[in-house]
PDB file of C-alpha atoms and ligand atoms in Angstrom:
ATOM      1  CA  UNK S   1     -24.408 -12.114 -28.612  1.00 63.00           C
ATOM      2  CA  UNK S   2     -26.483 -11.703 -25.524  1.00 81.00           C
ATOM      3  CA  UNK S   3     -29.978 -13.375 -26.281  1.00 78.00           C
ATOM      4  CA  UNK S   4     -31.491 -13.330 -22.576  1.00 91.00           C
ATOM      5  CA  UNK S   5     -34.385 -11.283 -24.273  1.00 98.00           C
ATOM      6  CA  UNK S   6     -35.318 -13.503 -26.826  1.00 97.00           C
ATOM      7  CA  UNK S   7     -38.627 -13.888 -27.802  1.00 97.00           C
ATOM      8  CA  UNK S   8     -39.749 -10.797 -25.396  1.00 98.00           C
ATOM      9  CA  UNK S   9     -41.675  -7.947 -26.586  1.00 98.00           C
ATOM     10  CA  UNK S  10     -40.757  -4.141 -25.450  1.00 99.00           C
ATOM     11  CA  UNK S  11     -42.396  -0.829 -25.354  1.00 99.00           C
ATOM     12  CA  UNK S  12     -40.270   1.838 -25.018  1.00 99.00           C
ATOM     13  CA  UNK S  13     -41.856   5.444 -24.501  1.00 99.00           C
ATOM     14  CA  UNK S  14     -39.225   8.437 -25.481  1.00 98.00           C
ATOM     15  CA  UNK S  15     -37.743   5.850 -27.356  1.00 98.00           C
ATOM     16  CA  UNK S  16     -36.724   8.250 -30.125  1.00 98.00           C
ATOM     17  CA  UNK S  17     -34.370  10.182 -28.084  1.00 98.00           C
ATOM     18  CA  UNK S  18     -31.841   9.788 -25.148  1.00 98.00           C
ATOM     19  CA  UNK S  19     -32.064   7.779 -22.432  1.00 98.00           C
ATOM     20  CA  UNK S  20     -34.945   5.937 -24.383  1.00 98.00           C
ATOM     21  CA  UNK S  21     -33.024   5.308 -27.185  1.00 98.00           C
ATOM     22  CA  UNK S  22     -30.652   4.077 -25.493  1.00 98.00           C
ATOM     23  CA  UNK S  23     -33.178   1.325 -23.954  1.00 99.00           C
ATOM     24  CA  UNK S  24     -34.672   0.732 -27.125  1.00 99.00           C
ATOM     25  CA  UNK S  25     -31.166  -0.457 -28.078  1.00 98.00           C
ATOM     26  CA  UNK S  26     -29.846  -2.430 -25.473  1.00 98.00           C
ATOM     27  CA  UNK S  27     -33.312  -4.332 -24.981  1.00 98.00           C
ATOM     28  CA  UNK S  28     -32.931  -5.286 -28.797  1.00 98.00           C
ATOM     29  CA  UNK S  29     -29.114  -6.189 -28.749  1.00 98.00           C
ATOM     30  CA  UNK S  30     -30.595  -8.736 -26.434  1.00 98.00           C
ATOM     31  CA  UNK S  31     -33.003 -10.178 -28.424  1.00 98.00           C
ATOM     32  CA  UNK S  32     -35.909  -8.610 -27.544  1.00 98.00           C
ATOM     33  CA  UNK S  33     -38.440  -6.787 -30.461  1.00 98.00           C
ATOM     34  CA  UNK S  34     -38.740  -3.256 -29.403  1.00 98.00           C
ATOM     35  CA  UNK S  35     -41.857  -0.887 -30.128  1.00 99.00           C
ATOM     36  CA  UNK S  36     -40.420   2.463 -30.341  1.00 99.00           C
ATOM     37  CA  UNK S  37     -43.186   4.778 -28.652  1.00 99.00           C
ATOM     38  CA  UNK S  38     -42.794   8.529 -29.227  1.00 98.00           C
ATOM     39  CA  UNK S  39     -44.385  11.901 -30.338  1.00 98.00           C
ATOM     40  CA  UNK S  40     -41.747  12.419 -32.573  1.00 98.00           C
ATOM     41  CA  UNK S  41     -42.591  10.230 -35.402  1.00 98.00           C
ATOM     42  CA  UNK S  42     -39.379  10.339 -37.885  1.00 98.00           C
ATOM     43  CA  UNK S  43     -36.918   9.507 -34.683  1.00 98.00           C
ATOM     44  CA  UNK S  44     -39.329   6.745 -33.738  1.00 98.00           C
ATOM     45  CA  UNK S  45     -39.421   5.412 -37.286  1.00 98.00           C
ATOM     46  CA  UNK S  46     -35.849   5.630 -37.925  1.00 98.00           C
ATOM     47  CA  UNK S  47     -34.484   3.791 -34.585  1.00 98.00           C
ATOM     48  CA  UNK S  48     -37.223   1.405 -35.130  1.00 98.00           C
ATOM     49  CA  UNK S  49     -36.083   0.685 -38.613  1.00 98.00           C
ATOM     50  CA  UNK S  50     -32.434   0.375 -37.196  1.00 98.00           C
ATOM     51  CA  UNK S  51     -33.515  -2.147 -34.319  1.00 98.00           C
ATOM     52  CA  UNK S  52     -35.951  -4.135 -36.578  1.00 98.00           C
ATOM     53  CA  UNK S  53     -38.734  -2.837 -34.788  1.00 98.00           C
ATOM     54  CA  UNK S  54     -41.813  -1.166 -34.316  1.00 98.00           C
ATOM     55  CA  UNK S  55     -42.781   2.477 -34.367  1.00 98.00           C
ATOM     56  CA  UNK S  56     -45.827   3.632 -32.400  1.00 98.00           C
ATOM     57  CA  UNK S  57     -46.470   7.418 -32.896  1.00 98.00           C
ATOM     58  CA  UNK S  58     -48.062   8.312 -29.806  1.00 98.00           C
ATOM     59  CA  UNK S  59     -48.663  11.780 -27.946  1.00 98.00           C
ATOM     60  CA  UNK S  60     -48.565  10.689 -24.481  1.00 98.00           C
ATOM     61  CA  UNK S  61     -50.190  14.049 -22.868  1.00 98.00           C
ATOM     62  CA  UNK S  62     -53.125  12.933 -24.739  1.00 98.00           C
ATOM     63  CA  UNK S  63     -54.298  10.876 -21.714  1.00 98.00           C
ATOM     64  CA  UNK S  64     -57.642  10.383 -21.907  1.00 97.00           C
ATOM     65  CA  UNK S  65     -57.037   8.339 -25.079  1.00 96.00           C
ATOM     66  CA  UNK S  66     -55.030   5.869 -22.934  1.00 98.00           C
ATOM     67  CA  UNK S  67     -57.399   5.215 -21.248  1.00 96.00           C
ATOM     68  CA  UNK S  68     -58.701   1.861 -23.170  1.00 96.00           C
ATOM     69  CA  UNK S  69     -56.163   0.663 -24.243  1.00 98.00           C
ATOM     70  CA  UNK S  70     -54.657  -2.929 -24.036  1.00 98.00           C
ATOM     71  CA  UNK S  71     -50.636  -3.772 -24.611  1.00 98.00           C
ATOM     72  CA  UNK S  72     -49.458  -6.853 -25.408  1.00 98.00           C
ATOM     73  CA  UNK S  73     -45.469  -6.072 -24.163  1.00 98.00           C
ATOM     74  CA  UNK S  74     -43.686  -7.993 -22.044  1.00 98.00           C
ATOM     75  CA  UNK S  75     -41.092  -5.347 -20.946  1.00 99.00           C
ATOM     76  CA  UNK S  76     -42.726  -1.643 -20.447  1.00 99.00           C
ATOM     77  CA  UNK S  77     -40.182   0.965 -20.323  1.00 99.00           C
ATOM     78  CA  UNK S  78     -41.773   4.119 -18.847  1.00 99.00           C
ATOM     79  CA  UNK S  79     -39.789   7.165 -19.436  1.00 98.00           C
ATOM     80  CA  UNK S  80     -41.088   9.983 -21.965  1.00 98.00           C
ATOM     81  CA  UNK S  81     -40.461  13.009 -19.684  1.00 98.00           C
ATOM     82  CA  UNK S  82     -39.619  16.512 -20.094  1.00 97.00           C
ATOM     83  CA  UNK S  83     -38.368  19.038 -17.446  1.00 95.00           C
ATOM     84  CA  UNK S  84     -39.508  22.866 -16.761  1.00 95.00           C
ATOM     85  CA  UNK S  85     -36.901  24.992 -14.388  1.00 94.00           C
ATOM     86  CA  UNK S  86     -38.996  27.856 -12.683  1.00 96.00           C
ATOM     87  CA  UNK S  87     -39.762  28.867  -9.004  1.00 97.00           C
ATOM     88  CA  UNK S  88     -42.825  27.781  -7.940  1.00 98.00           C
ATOM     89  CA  UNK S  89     -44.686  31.510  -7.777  1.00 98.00           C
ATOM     90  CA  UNK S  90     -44.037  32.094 -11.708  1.00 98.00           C
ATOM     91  CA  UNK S  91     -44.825  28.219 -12.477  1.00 98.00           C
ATOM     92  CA  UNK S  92     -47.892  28.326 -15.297  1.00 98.00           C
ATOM     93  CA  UNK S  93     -50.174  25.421 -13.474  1.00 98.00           C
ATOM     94  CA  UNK S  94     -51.099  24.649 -17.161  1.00 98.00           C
ATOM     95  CA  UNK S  95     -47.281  23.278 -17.219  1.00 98.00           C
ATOM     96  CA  UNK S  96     -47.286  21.727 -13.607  1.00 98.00           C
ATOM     97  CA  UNK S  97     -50.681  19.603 -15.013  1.00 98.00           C
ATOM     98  CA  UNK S  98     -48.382  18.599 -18.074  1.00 98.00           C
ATOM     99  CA  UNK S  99     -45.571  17.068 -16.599  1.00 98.00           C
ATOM    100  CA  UNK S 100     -47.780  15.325 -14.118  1.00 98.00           C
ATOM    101  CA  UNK S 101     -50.008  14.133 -16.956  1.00 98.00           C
ATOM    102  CA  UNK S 102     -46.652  12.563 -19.029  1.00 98.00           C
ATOM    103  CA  UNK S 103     -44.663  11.438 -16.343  1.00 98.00           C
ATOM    104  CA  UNK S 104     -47.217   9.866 -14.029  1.00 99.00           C
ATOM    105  CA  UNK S 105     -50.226   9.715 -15.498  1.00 98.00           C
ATOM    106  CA  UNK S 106     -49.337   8.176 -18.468  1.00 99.00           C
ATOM    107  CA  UNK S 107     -47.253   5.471 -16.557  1.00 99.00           C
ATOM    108  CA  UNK S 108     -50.528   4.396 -14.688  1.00 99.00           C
ATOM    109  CA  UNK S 109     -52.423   4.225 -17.879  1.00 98.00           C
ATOM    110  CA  UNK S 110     -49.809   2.017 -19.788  1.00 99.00           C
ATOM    111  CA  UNK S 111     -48.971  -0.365 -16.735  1.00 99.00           C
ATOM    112  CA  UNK S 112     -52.772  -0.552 -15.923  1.00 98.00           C
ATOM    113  CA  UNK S 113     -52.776  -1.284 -20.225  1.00 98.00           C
ATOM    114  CA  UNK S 114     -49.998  -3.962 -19.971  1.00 98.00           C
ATOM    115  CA  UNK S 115     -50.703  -5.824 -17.098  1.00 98.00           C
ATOM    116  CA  UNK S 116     -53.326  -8.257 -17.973  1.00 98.00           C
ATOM    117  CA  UNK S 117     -51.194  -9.202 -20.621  1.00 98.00           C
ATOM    118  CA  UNK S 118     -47.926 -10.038 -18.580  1.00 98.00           C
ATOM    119  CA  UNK S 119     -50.479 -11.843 -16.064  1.00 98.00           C
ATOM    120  CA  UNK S 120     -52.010 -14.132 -18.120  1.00 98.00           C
ATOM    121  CA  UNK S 121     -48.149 -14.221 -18.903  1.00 98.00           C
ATOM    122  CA  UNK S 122     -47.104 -14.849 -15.553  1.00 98.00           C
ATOM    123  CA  UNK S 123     -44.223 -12.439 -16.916  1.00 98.00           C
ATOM    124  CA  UNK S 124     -43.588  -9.012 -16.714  1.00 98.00           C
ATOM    125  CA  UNK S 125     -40.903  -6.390 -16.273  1.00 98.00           C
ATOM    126  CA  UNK S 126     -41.920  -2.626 -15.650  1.00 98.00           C
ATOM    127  CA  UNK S 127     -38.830  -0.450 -15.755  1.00 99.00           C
ATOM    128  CA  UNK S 128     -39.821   3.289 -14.330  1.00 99.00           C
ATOM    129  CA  UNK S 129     -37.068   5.794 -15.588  1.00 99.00           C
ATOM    130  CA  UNK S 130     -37.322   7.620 -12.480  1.00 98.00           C
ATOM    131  CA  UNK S 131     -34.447  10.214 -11.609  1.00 98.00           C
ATOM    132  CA  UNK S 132     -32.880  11.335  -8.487  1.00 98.00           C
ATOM    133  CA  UNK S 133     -35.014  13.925  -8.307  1.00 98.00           C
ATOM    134  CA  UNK S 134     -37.615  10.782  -7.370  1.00 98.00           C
ATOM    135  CA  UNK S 135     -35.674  10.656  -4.221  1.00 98.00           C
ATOM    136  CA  UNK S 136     -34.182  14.348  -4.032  1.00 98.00           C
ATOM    137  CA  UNK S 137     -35.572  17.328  -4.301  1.00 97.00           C
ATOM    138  CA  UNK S 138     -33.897  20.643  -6.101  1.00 95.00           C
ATOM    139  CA  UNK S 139     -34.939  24.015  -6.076  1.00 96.00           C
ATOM    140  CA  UNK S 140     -37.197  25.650  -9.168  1.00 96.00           C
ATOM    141  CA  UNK S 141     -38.223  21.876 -10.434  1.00 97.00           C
ATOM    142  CA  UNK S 142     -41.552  21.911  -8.520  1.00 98.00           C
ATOM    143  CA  UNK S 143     -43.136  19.148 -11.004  1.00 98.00           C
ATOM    144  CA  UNK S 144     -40.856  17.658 -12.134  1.00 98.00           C
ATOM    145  CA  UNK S 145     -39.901  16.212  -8.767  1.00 98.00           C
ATOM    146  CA  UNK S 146     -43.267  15.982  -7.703  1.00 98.00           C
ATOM    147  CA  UNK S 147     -44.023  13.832 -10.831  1.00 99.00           C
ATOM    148  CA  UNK S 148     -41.021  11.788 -10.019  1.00 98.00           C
ATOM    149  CA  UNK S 149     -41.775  11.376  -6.319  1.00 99.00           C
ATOM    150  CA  UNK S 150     -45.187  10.179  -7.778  1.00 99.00           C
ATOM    151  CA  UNK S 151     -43.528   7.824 -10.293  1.00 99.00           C
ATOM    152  CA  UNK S 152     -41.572   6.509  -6.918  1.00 99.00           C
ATOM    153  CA  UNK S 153     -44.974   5.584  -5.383  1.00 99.00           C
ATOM    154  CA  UNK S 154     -46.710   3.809  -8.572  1.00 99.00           C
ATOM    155  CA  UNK S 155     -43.549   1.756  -9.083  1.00 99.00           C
ATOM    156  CA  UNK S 156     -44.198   0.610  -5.875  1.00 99.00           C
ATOM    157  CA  UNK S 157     -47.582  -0.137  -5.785  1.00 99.00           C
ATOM    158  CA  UNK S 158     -47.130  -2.192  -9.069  1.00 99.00           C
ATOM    159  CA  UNK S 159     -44.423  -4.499  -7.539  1.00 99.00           C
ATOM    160  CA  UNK S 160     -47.056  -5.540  -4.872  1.00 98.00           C
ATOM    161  CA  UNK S 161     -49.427  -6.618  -6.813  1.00 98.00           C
ATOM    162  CA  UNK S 162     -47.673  -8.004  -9.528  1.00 98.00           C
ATOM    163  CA  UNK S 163     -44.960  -9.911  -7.126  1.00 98.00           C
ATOM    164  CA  UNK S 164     -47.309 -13.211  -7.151  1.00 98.00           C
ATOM    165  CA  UNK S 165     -47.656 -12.815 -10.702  1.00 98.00           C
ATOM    166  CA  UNK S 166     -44.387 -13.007 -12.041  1.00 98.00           C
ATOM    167  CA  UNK S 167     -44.431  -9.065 -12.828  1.00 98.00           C
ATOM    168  CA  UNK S 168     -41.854  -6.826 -11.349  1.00 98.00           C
ATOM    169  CA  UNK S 169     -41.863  -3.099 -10.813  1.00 99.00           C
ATOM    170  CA  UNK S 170     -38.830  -0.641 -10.465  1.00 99.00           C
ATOM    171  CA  UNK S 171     -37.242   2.334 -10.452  1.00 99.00           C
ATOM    172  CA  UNK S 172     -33.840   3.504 -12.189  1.00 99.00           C
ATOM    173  CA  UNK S 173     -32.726   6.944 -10.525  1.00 98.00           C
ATOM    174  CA  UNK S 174     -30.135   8.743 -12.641  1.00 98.00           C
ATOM    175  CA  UNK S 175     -28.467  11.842 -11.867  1.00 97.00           C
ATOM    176  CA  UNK S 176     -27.916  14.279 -14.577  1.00 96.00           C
ATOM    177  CA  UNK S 177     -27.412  12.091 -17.929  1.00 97.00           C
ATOM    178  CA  UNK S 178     -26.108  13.259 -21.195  1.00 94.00           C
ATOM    179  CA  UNK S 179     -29.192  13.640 -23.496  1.00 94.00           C
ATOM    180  CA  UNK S 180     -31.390  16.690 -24.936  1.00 91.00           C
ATOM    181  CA  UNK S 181     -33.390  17.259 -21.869  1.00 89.00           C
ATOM    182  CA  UNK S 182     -30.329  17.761 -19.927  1.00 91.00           C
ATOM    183  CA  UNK S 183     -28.709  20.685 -22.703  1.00 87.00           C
ATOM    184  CA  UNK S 184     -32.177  22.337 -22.820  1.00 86.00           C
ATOM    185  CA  UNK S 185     -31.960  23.534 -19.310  1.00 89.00           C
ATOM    186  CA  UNK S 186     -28.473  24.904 -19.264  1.00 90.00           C
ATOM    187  CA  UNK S 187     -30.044  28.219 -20.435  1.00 89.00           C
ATOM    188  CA  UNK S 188     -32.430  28.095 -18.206  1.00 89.00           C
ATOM    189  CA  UNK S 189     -30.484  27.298 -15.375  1.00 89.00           C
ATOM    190  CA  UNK S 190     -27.683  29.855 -15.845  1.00 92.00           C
ATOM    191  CA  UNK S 191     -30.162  32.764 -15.637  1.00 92.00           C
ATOM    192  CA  UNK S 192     -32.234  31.390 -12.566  1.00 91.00           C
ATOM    193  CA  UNK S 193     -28.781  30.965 -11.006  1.00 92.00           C
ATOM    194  CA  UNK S 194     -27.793  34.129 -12.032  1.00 94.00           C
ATOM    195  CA  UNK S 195     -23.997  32.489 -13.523  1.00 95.00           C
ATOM    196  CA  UNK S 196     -22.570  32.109 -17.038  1.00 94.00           C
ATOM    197  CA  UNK S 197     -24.195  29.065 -18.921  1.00 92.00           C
ATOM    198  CA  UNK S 198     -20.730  27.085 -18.552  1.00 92.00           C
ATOM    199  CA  UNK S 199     -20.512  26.996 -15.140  1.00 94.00           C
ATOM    200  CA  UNK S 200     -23.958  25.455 -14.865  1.00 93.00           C
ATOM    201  CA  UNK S 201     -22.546  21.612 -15.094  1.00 93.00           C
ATOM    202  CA  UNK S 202     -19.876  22.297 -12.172  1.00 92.00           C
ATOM    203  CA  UNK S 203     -21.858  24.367  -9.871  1.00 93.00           C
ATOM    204  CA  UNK S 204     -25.286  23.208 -10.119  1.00 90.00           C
ATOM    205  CA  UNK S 205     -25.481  20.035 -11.845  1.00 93.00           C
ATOM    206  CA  UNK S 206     -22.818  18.146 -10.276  1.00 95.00           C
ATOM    207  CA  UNK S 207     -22.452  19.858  -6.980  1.00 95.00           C
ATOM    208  CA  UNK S 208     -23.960  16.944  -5.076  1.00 95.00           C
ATOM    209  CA  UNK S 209     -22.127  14.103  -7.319  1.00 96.00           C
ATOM    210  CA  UNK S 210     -18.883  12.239  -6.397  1.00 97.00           C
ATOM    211  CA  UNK S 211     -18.344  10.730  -9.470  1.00 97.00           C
ATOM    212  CA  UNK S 212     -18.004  14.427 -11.274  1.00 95.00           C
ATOM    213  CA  UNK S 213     -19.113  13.609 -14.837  1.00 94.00           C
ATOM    214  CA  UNK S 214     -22.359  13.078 -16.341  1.00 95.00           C
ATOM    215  CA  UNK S 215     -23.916   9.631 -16.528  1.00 97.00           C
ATOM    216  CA  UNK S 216     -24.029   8.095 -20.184  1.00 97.00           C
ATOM    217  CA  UNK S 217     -27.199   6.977 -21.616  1.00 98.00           C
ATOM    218  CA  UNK S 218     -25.874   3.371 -22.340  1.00 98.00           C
ATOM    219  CA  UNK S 219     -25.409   3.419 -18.574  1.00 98.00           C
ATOM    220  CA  UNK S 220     -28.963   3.637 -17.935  1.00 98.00           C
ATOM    221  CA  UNK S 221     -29.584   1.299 -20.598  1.00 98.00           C
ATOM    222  CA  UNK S 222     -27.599  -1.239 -19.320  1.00 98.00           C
ATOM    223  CA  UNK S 223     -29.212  -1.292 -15.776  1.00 98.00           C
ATOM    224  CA  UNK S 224     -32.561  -1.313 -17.770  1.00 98.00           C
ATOM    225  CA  UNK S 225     -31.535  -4.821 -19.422  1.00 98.00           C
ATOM    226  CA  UNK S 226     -30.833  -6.485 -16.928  1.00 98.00           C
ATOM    227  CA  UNK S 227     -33.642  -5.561 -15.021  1.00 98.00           C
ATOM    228  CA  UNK S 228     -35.726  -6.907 -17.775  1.00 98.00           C
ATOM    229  CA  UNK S 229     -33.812 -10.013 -17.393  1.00 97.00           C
ATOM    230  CA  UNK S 230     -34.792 -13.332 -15.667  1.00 96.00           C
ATOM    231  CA  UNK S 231     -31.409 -12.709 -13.491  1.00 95.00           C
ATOM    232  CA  UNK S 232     -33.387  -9.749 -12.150  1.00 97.00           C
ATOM    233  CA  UNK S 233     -36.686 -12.058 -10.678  1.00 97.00           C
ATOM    234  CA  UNK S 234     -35.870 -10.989  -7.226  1.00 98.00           C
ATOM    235  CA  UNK S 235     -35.491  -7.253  -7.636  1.00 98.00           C
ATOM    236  CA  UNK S 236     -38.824  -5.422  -7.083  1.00 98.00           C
ATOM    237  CA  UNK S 237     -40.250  -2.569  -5.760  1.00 99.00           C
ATOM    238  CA  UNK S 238     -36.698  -1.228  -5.462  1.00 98.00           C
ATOM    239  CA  UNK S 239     -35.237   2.267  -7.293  1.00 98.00           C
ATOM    240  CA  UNK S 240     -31.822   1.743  -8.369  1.00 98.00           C
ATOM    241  CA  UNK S 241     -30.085   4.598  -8.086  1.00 98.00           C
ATOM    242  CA  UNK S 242     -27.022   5.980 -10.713  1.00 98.00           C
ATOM    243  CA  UNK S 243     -26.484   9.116  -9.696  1.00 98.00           C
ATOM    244  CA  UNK S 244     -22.544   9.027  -9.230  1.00 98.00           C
ATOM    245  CA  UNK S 245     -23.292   9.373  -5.222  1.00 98.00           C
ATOM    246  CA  UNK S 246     -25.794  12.137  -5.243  1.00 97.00           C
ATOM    247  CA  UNK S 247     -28.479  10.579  -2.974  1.00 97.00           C
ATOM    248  CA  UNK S 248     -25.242   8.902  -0.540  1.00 97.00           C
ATOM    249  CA  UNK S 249     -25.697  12.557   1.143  1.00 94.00           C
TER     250      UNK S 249
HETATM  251  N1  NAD I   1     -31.294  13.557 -18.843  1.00 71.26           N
HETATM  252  C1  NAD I   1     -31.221  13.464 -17.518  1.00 71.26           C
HETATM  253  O1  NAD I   1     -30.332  14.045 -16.880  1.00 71.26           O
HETATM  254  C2  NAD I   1     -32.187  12.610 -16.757  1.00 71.26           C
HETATM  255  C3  NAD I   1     -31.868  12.294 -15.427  1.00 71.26           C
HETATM  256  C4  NAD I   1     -32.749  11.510 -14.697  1.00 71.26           C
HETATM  257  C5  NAD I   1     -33.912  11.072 -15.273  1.00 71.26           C
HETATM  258  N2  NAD I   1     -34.195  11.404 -16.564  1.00 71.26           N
HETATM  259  C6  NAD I   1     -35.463  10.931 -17.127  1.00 71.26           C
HETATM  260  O2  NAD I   1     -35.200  10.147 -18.260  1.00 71.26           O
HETATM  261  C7  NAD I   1     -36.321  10.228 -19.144  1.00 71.26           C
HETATM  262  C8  NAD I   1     -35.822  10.524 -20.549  1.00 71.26           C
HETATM  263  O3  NAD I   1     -35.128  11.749 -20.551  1.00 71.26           O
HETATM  264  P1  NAD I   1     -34.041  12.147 -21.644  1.00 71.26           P
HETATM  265  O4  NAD I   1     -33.044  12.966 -20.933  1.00 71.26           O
HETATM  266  O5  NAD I   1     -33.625  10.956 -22.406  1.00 71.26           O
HETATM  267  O6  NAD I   1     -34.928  13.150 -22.532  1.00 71.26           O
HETATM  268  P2  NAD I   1     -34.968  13.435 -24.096  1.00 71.26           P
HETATM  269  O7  NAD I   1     -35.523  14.825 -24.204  1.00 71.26           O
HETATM  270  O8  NAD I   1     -33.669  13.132 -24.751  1.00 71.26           O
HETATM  271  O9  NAD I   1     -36.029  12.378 -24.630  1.00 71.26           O
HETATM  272  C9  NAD I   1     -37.368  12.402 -24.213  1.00 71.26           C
HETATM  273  C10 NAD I   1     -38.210  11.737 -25.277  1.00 71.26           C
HETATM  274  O10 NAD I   1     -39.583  11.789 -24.838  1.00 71.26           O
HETATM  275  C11 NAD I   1     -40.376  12.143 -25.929  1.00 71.26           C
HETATM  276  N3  NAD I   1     -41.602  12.788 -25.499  1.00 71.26           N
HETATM  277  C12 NAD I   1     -41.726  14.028 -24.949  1.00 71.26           C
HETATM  278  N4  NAD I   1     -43.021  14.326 -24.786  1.00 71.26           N
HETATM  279  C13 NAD I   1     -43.733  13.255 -25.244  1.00 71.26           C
HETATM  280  C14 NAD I   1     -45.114  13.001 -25.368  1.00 71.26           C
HETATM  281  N5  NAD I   1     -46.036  13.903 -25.021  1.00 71.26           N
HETATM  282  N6  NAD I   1     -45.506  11.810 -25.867  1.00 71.26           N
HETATM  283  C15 NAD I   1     -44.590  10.900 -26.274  1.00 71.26           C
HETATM  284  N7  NAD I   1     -43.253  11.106 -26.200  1.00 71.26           N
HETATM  285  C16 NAD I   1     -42.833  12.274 -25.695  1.00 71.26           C
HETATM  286  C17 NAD I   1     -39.521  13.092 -26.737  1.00 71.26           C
HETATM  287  O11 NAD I   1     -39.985  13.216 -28.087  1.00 71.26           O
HETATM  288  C18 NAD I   1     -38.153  12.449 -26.631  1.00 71.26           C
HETATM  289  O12 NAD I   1     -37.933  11.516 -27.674  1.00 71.26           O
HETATM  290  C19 NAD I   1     -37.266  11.289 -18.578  1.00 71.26           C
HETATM  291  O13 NAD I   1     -38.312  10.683 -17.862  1.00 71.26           O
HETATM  292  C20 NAD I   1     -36.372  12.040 -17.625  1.00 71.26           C
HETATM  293  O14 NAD I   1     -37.090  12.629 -16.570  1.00 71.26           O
HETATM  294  C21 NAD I   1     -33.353  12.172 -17.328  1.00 71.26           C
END
């Protein structure tokens, strides 16, 4: 057994589902104890009772209660996010204020939250799950990659001013992975596209991608772990991308 995260605390948020699940896992097979942070109570419960863990039901929209808080984790895993497909000139601005509020909002308020804790620490890992769409743009995803692009910057920002302070900030940029978010939008894609919902993974989703195949979770996850590792000391700042080749265009 791997126990390079031993005696480190994590807080994963999304960790009920996905790609966050997936985090919350591989951060506690290596020894780390993992708060599971998500709005959906029973799936936060029930992988935190799996990992021997902690569940923290949490709406993360609800922003202006984050703002006094204090965390106590070690390893913050930003990457509750959801995804709205619509061109820009029918996009409800209620909606475009949401995604920006959970997916880079949020992150400010629980690094600003964490980070007097990993100083006094002189230890910290922030892991942004970011997306290609932090570094690419696609059509009909006006907030989405504007939150990412967002994300991109605060990741950034973080790894300056934690670098002298043993905290590191970065970015993991997947292409299309297989979770939820990813088979909610099929529908939606197929009509904006105007082609039959099972052509949606070969000729919009994976047009751009060499490796032809959607990323796995565990993938992610894996990436994640060792960037909450001390092999991973050097690496700030930077956005890791695993995308198949997407962003090598
Ligand atoms: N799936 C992909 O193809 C893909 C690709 C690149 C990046 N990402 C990013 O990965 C992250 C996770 O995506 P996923 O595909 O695993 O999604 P998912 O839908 O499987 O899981 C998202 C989780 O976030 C939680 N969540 C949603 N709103 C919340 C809120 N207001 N407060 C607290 N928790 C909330 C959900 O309950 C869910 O458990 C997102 O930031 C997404 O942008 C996903």
């Amino acid at each position: 057994m791997d126990n390079s995260l031993n005696g480190r605390k994590a807080l994963v948020t999304g960790g009920a589902s996905g790609i966050g699940a997936a985090c919350a896992r591989a951060l506690a097979a290596r020894g780390a104890k993992v708060v599971v942070a998500d709005v959906d109570a029973p799936g936060a419960a029930a992988l935190a009772d799996e990992l021997g863990g902690t569940a923290w039901t949490v709406d993360l929209l609800d922003v202006d209660s984050l703002a006094a808080l204090s965390l106590d984790c070690d390893i913050l895993v930003n990457n509750a996010g959801i995804q709205k497909v619509a061109p820009i000139e029918e996009f409800e601005p209620a909606e475009f204020r949401r995604i920006l509020a959970l997916m880079l909002e949020a992150p400010f308020l629980l690094i600003r939250a964490a980070l007097p804790h990993m100083y006094a620490n002189g230890f910290g890992r922030i892991i942004n799950i970011s997306s290609v769409h932090g570094l690419r743009a696609s059509a009909y995803k006006s907030a989405y990659v504007s939150a990412k692009h967002g994300l991109e910057g605060l990741s950034k920002v973080t790894a300056l001013e934690g670098g002298e302070r043993g905290v590191t900030s970065n970015c993991i940029n997947p292409g299309y992975v297989r979770t939820p978010l990813v088979e909610k939008q099929i529908a939606d894609q197929a009509r904006l596209h105007g082609i039959p919902e099972a052509e949606v993974l070969a000729k919009v989703m994976l047009t751009e991608s060499a490796v032809k195949r959607l990323v796995e979770p565990a993938e992610v996850a894996s990436l994640a772990a060792w960037m909450a590792s001390d092999d991973a000391g050097m690496v700030t700042g930077a956005s890791y991308t695993m995308d198949g080749g997407w962003s090598a265009r």
